[in-house]
PDB file of C-alpha atoms in Angstrom:
ATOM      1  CA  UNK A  11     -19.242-211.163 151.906  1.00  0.00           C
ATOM      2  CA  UNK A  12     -21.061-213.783 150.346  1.00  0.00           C
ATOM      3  CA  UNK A  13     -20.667-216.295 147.816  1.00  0.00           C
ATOM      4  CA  UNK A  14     -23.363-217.731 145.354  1.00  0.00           C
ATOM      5  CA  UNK A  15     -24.372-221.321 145.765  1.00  0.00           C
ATOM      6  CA  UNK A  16     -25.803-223.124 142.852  1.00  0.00           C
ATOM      7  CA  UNK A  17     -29.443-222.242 144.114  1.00  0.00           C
ATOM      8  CA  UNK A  18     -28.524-218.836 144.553  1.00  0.00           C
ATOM      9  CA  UNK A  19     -28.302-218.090 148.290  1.00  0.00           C
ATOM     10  CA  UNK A  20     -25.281-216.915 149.724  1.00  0.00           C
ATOM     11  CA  UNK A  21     -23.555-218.848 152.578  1.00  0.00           C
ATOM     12  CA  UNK A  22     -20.865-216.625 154.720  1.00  0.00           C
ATOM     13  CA  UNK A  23     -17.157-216.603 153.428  1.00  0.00           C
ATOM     14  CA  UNK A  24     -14.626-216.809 156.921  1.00  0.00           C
ATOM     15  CA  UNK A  25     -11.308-214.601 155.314  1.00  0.00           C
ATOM     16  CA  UNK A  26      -9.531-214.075 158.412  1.00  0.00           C
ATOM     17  CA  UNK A  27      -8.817-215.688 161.658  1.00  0.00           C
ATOM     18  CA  UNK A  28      -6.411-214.327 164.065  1.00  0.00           C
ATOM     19  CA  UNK A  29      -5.565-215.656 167.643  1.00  0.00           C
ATOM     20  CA  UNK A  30      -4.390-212.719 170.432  1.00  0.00           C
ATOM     21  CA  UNK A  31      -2.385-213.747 173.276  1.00  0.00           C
ATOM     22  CA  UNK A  32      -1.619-210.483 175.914  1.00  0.00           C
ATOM     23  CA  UNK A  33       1.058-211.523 178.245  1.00  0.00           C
ATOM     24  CA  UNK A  34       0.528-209.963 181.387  1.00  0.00           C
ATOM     25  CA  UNK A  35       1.441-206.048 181.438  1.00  0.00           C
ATOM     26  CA  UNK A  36       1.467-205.861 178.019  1.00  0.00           C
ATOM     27  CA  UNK A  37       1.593-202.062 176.461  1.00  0.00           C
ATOM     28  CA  UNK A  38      -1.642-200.979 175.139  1.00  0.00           C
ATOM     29  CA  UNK A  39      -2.109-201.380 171.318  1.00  0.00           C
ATOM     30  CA  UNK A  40      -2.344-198.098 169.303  1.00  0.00           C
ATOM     31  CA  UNK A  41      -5.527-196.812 167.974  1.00  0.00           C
ATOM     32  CA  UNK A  42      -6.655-198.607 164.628  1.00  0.00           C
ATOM     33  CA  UNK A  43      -9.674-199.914 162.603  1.00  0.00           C
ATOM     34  CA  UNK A  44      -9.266-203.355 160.546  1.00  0.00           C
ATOM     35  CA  UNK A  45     -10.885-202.163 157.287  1.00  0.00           C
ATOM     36  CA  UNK A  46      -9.670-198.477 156.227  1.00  0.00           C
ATOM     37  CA  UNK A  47     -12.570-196.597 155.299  1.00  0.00           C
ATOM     38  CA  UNK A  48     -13.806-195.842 153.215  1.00  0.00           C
ATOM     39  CA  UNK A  49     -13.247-199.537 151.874  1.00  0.00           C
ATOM     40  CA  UNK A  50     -15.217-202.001 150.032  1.00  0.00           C
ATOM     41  CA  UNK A  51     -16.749-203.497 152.363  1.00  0.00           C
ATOM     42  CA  UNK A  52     -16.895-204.423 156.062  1.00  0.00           C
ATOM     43  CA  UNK A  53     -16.157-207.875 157.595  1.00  0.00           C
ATOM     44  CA  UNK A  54     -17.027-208.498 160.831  1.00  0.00           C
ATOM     45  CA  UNK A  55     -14.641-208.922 164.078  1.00  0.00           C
ATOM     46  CA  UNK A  56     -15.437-211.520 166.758  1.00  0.00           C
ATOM     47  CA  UNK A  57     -13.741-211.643 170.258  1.00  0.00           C
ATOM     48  CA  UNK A  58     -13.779-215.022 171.813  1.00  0.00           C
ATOM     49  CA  UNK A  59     -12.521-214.346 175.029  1.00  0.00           C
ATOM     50  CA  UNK A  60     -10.559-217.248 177.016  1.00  0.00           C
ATOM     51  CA  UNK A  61     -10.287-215.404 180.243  1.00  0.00           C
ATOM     52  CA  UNK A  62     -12.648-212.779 181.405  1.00  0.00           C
ATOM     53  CA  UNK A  63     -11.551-209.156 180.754  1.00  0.00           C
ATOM     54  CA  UNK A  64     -11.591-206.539 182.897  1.00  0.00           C
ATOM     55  CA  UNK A  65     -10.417-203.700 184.040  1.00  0.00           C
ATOM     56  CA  UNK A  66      -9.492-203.565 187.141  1.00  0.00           C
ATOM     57  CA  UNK A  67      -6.966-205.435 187.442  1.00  0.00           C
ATOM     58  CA  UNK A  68      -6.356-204.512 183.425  1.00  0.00           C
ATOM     59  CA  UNK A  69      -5.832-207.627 181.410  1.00  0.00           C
ATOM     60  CA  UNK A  70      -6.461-206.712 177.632  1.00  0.00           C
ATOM     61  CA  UNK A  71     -10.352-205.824 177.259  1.00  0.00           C
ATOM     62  CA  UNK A  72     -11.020-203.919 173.967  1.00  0.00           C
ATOM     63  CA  UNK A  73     -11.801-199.922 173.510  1.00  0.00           C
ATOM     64  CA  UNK A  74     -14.084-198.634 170.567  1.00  0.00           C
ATOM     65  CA  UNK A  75     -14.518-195.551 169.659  1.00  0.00           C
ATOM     66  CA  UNK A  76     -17.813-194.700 169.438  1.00  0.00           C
ATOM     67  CA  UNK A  77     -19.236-193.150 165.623  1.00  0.00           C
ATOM     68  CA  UNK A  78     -16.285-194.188 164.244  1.00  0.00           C
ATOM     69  CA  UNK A  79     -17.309-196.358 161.594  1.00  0.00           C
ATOM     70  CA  UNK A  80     -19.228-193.595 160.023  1.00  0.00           C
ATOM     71  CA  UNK A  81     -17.591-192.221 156.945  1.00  0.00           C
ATOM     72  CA  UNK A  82     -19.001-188.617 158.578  1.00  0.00           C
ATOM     73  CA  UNK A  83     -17.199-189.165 161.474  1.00  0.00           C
ATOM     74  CA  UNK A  84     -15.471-186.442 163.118  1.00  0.00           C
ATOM     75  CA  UNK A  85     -12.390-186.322 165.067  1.00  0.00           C
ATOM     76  CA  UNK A  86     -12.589-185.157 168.593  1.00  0.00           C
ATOM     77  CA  UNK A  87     -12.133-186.243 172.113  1.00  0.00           C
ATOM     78  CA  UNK A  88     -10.805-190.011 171.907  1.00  0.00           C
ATOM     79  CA  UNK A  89     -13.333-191.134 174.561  1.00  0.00           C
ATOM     80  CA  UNK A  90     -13.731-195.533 175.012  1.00  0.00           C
ATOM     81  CA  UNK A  91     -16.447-197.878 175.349  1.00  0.00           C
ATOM     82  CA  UNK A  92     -14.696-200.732 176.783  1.00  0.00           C
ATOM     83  CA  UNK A  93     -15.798-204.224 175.855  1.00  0.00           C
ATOM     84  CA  UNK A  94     -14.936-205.905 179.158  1.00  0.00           C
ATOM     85  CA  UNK A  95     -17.038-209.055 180.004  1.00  0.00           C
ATOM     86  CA  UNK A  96     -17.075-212.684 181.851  1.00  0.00           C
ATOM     87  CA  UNK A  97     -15.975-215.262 180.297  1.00  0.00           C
ATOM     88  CA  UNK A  98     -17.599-217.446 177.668  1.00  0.00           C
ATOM     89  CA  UNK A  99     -18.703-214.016 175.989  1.00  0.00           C
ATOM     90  CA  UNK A 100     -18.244-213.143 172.697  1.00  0.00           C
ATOM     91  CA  UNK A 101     -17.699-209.430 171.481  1.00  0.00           C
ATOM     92  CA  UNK A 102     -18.751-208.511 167.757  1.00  0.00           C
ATOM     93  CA  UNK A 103     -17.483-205.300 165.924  1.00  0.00           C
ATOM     94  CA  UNK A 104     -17.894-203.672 162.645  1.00  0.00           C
ATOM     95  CA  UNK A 105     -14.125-204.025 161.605  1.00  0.00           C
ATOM     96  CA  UNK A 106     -14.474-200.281 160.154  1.00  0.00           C
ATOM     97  CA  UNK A 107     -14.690-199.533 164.011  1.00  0.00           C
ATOM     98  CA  UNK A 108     -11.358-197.820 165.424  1.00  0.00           C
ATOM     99  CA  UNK A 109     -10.462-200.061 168.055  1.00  0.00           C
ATOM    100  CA  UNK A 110      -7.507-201.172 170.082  1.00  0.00           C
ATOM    101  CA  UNK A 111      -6.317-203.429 173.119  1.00  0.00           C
ATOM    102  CA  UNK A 112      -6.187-202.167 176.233  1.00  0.00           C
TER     103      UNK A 112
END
C-alpha cells in the first residue's frame, strides 16, 4: 500500500521480508496463499533466487495455482505452473495467489 508524502504522492511501504533456505530434500510445503482472501488488500511477493531452480534435479522452485487469486475461483484439479528459472531471476506473485514450495 501506499503512504502519503507531504506533496501527495505515494511512495511504496516494504511490510514484510522473509529469507527461505531449502536444505536439500526438503518435503514440499503445503498448499497456501499469503493474504487470505478475500482480504484488504494484496501485497506483492518477490522471489530472489540464490541458486537456480529447477526441476529436475528438484531443488525448491515455486508452484501457483493458476485463477486462484480470483475471489470467483473455483476448486478443481490442483494443476501447477512452476516458477523454475536461472539464476539472477526474480519471480513476482500476487500474494492472494495459492502457492507453495516444491
Amino acid at each position: 500500500y501506499f503512504l502519503e508524502q507531504p506533496r501527495g504522492s505515494g511512495f511504496p511501504l516494504l511490510d514484510l521480508l522473509v529469507v527461505v533456505d531449502t536444505p536439500s530434500k526438503a518435503p514440499a510445503q503445503t498448499r497456501h496463499r499469503d493474504t487470505i482472501l478475500p482480504g484488504p488488500c494484496a501485497s506483492l511477493g518477490i522471489h530472489i533466487p540464490l541458486t537456480p531452480l529447477q526441476l529436475e534435479p528438484l531443488n525448491g522452485p515455486i508452484g501457483f495455482t493458476p485463477s486462484s487469486h480470483r475471489i470467483l475461483y473455483h476448486e478443481g484439479p490442483k494443476r501447477d505452473v512452476v516458477g523454475a528459472c536461472p539464476l539472477g531471476s526474480v519471480i513476482l506473485y500476487d500474494s492472494f495467489i495459492e502457492h507453495h514450495g516444491l
